[in-house]
XYZ file of C-alpha atoms in Angstrom:
438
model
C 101.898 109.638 109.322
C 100.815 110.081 105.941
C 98.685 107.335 104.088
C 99.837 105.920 100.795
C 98.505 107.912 97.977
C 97.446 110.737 100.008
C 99.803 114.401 99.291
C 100.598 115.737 102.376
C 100.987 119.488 100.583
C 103.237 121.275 98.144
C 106.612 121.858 98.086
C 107.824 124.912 99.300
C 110.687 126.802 97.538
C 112.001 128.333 100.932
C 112.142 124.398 102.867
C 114.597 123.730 99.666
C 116.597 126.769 100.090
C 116.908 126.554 103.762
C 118.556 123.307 103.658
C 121.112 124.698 100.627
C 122.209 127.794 102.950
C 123.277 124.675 105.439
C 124.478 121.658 103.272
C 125.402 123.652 99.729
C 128.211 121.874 97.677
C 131.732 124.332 97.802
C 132.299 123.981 93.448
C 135.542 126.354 91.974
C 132.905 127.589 89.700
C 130.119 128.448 92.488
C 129.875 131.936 94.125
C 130.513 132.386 97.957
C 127.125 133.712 99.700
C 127.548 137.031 99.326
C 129.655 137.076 95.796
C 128.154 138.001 92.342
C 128.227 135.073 90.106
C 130.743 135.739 86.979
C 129.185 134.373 84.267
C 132.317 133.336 82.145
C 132.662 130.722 84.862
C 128.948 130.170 85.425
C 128.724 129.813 81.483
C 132.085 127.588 81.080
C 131.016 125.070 83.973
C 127.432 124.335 82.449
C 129.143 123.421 79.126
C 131.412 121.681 80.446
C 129.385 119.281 83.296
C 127.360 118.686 80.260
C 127.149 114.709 79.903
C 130.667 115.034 82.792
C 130.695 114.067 86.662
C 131.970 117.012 88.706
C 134.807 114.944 90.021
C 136.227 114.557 85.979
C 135.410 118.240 85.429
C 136.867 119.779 88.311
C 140.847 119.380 87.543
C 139.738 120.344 83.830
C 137.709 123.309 84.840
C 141.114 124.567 86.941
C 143.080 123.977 83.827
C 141.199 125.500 81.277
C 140.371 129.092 83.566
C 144.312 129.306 84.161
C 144.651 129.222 80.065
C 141.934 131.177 79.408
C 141.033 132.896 82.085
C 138.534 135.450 80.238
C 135.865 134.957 77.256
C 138.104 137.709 75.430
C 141.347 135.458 75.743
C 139.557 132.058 75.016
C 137.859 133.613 72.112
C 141.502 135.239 71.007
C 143.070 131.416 71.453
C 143.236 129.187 68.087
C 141.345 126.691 67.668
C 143.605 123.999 68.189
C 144.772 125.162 71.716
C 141.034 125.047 72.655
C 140.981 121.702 71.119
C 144.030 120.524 73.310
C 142.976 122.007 76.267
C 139.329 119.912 76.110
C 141.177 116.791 75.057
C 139.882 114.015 77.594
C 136.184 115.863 78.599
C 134.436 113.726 75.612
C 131.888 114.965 73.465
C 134.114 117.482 71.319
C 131.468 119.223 69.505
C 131.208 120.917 73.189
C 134.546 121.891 72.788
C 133.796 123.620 69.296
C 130.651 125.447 70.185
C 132.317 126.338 73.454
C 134.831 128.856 71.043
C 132.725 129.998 68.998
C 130.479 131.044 71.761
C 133.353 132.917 72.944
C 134.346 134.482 69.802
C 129.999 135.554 69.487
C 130.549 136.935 73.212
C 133.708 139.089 72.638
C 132.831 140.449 69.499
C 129.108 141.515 71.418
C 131.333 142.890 74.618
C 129.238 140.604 77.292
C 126.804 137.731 77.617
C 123.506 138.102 77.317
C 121.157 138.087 80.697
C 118.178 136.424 79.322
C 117.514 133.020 78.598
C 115.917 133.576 74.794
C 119.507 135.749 74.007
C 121.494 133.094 75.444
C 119.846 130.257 73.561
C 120.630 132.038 70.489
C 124.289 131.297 70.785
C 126.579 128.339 69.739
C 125.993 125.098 71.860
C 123.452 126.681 74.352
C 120.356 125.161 74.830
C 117.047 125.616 76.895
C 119.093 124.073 80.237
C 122.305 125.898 79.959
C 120.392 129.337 78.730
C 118.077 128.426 81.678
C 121.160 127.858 84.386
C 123.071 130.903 83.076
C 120.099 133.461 83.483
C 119.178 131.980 86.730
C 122.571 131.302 88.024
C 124.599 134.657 86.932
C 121.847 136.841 86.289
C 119.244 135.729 88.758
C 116.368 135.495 86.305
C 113.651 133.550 87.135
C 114.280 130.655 85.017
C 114.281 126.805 85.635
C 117.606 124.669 84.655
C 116.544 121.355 84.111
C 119.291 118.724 84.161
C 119.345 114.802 84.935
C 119.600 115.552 88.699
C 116.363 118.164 88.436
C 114.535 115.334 86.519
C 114.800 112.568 88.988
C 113.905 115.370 91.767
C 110.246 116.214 89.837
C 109.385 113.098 88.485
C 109.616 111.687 92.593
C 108.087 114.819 93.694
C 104.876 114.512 91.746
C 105.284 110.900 90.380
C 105.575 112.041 87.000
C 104.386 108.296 85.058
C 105.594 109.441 81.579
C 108.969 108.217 80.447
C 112.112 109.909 79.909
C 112.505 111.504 77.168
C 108.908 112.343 76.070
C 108.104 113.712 79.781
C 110.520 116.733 79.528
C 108.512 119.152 78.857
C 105.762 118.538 81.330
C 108.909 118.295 83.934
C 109.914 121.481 82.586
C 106.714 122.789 83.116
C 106.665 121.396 86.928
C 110.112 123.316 87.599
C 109.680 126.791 86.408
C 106.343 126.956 88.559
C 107.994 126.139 91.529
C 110.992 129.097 90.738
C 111.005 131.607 93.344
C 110.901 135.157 92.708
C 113.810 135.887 95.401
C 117.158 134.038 95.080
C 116.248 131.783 91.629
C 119.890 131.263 91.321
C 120.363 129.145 94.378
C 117.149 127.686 94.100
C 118.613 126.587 90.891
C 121.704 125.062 91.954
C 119.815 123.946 95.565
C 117.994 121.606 92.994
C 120.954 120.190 91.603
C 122.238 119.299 94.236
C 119.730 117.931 96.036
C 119.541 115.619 93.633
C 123.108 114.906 93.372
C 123.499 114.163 97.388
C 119.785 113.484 98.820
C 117.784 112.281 95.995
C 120.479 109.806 94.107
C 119.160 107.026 92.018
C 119.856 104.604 94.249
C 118.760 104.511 97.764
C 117.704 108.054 98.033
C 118.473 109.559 101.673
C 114.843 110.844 101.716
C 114.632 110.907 105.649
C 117.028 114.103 105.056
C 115.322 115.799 102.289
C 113.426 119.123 102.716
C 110.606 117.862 100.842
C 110.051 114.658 101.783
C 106.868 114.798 103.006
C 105.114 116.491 99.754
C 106.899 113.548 97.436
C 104.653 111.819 96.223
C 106.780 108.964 94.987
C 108.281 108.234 98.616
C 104.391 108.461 99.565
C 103.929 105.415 97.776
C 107.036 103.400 98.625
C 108.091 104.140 94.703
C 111.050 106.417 94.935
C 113.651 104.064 92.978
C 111.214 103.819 90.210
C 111.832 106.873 89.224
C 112.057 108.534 86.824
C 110.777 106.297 83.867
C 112.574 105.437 81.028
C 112.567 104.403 77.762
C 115.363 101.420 77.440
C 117.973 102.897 75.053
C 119.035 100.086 72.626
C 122.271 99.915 72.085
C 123.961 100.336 68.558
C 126.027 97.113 67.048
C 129.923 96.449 67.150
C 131.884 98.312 64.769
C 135.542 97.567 64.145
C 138.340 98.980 62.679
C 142.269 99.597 62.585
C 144.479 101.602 63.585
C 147.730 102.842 62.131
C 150.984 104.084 64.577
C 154.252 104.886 62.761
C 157.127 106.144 64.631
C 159.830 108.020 62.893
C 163.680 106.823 64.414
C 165.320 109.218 65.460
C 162.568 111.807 67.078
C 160.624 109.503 67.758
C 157.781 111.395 66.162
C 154.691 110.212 66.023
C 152.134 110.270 62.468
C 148.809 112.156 63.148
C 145.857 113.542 61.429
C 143.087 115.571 62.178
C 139.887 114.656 61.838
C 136.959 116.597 59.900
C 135.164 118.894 62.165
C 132.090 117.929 61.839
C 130.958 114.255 63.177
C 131.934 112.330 65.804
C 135.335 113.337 67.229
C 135.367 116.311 64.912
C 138.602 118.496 64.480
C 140.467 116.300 67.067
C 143.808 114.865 66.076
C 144.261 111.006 65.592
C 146.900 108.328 64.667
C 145.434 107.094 60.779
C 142.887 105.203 61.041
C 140.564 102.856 58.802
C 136.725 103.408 58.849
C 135.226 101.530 61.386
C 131.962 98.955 59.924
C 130.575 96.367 61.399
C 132.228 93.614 59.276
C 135.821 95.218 59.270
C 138.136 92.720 58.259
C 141.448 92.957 59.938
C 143.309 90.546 58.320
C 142.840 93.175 54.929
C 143.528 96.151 57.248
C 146.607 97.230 55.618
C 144.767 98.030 52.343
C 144.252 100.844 54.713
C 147.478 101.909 55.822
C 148.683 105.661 55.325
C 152.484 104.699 54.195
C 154.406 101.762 52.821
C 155.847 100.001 55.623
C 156.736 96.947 57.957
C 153.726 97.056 59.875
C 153.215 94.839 62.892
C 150.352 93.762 64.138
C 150.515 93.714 67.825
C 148.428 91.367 70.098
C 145.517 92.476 71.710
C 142.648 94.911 70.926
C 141.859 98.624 72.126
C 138.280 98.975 73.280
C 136.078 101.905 73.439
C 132.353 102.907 74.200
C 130.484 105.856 72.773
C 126.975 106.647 73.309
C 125.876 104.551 70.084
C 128.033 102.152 69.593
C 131.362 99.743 70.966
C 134.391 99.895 69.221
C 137.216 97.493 68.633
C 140.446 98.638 66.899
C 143.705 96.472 66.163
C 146.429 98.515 66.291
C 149.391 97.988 63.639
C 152.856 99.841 64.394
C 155.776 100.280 61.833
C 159.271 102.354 62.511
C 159.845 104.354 59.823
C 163.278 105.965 58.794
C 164.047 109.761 59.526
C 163.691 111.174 56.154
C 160.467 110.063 56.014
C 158.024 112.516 54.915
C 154.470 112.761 56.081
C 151.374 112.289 53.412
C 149.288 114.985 52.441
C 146.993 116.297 55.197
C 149.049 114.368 57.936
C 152.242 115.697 60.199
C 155.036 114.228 62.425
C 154.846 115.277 66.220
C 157.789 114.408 68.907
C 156.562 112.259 71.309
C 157.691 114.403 73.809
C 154.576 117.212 72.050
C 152.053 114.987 72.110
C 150.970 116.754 75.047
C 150.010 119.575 72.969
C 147.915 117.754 70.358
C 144.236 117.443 70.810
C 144.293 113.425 71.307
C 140.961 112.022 73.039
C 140.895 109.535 75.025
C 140.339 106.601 72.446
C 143.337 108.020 70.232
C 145.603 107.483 73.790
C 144.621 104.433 74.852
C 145.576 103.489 71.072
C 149.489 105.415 71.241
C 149.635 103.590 74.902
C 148.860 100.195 73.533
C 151.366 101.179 70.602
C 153.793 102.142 73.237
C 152.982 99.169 75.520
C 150.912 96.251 73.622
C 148.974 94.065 76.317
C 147.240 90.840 74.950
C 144.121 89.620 75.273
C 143.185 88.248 78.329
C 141.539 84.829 78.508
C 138.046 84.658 79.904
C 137.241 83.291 82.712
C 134.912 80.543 83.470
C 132.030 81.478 85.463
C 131.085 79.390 87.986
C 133.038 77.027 89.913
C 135.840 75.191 87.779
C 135.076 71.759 87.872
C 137.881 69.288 89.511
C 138.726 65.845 87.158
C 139.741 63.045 89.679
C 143.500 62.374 88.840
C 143.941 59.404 86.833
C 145.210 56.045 88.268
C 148.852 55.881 87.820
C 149.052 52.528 85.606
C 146.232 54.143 83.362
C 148.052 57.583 83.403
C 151.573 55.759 81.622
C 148.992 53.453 79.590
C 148.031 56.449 77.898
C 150.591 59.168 78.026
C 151.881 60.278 74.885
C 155.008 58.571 73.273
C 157.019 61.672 73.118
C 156.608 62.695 76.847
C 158.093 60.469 79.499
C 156.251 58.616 81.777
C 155.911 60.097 85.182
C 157.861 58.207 87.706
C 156.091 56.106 90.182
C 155.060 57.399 93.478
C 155.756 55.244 96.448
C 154.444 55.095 99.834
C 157.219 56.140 102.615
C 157.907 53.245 104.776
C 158.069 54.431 108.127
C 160.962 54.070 110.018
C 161.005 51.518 112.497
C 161.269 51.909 116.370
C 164.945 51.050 117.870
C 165.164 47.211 119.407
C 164.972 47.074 122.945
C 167.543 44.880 124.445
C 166.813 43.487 127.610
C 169.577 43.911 130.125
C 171.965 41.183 130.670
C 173.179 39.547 134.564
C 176.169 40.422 135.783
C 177.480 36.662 134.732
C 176.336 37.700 130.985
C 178.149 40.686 130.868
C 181.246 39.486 132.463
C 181.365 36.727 130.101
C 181.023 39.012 126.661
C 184.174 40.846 127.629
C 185.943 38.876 125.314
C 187.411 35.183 124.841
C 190.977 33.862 125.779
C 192.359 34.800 122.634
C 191.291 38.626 122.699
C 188.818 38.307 120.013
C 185.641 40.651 120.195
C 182.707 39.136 121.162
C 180.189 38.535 118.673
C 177.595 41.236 118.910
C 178.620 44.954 121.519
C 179.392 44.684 124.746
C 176.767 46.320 126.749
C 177.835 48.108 130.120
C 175.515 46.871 132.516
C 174.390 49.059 135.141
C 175.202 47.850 138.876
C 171.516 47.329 140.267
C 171.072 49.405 143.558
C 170.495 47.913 146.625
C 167.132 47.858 147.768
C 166.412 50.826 150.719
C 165.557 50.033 153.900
């Protein structure tokens, strides 16, 4: 056994890939042994696992390839259909580099197999240009993603934090890229680190390399990789405006700028969202003239910077109503086809189906107040609710008198007097006592 602080050798490309030809992941965008990568699929899964878990891409990934199922026909698709069909992945600049790529592609008749052509398109940088040249053109090129990170900076104890330490973990992964079979080496790194080397309790009696990692040598695996503490931006607020037209039903939408957060998706109106919104001044900010209600509750939402609150005010509007400038009406039944995010549906669901705040709950145990005594309790109970009525203590009910038997002279006497007049308490049949046995 190895002594703490003492490497017990390199890691060795071919231990890695061994254990990938027996444990790799089966992905719908990931080649069979044997099968050529295509690298519309290679390309179009690497955008979109960007900042995504595999178990929210996968459905998404399905979708998407049945709409488009070739760069020439996403690139041929308009904008907002692309839009539509990302709706939900997050991140929608993704979404708009991911088309333009696709338009750059077609109008070039293929991708690119190197990693400096790639990075010269839309929304491909030195990871995905990296994964792409390795994966579908098996160039000899590291792809470096948050699972590949916490894999070199255990493997060689890398001490300098996230995000300044990329390139010397960049550095660590391309010299360890075989010359044979980079592609799976490429994805047997990912998923290493996505099934053995997770950041919590790592399984690292199962990994291929455990005995050159350094950072299991020293008992410091879950310490790894360091980080710089993100600090989180502050609150902003805002409202948001849902009118329904009677009749259709439609809905009133907007689409946002392209560029920004959210850019080019489509949205119910909204206010700007500060800091110090003021909602009770919100409709300043509405898009019509209407009878706008309020409704109860807020809609909540995280981004990477910053929370979000947003009240939501709804107002039915008649049928002739037309839609101001730069806005539209959609049937709620076609809202399927808009490019809505998620924030912009949770806001049309609470529209749809309001649900008030919920009321904190105390942490710790609640406290129990002794009941009051009952003459102290009326003392002081308001004079517009009635007192409670007393509570008494059930009497129990008492056992049945035992009469003792009577003679046979007692008994024969009750019967009755000489005038046929009942006696003055029940007769009671006495029993004939038995004669003693002999």
């Amino acid at each position: 056994m190895a002594k703490p602080g003492i490497q017990t050798g390199q890691p060795r490309p071919a231990d890695l890939l061994c254990w990938y030809d027996r444990h790799r992941r089966v992905l719908p965008w990931r080649a069979l042994p044997g099968e050529r990568p295509e690298p519309y699929r290679v390309w179009l899964s690497e955008v979109m696992l960007q900042q995504t878990t595999i178990a929210a891409v996968r459905p998404y990934f399905e979708r998407f390839l049945a709409r488009f199922p070739t760069v020439e026909a996403l690139a041929a698709a308009p904008e907002e259909a692309v839009m539509s069909a990302w709706a939900g992945l997050g991140y929608y600049s993704r979404a708009r580099n991911l088309h333009a790529c696709a338009r750059a592609v077609a109008a070039a008749g293929r991708f690119p197999d190197h990693a400096e052509a790639l990075r010269r398109l839309p929304g491909i940088g030195a990871y995905t240009a990296g994964a792409i040249a390795a994966i579908a053109f098996d160039r000899q090129e590291a792809a470096v993603d948050g699972n590949v990170e916490r894999v070199m900076t255990r493997l060689f104890a890398v001490e300098a934090p996230l995000p300044g330490s990329r390139p010397e973990i960049r550095r660590l992964t391309q010299a360890l890229v075989p010359a044979e079979r980079p592609g799976d080496f490429a994805q047997a790194l990912m998923d290493l680190g996505a099934t053995i080397c997770t950041p919590k309790r790592p399984a690292c009696a199962l990994c291929p390399w455990m005995a050159p990692c350094r950072a299991r040598d020293l008992g410091l695996q879950e310490t790894f990789p360091r980080k710089v503490r993100a600090v989180k931006g502050a609150l902003r607020r805002g409202a948001a405006f849902v009118a329904v037209r009677s009749g259709d039903e439609a809905i009133l939408l907007r689409t946002r700028p392209p560029g920004g957060l959210l850019g080019a998706m489509a949205e119910p109106p909204m206010s700007p969202w500060e800091p110090d919104y003021d909602a009770a001044r919100a409709l300043l900010d509405a898009p019509l003239d209407a009878r706008w209600k309020r409704l109860p509750g807020l809609v909540r939402h995280g981004f990477t910077h910053f929370p979000l609150e947003l009240t939501v005010f709804q107002a039915r509007v008649g049928l002739g109503t037309r839609a101001p400038e730069g806005m539209r009406f959609t049937p709620r039944r076609d809202l399927g086809e808009e490019p809505l995010p998620g924030l912009m549906k949770k806001v049309l669901a609470h529209a749809f189906d309001p649900k008030p705040e919920a009321e904190p709950k105390p942490r710790g145990r609640p406290k129990r107040e002794p009941a009051p005594a009952p003459l102290l309790a009326i003392a002081e109970a308001p004079d517009d609710v009635p007192a409670p009525a007393p509570r008494f203590r059930p009497v129990p009910k008492p056992a049945p008198r035992i009469t003792p038997r009577p003679t046979r002279d007692e008994a024969e006497a009750e019967v009755g007097d000489e005038e046929g007049r009942a006696p003055s308490r029940p007769a009671v049949r006495a029993r004939r006592p038995r004669a003693p046995k002999r």
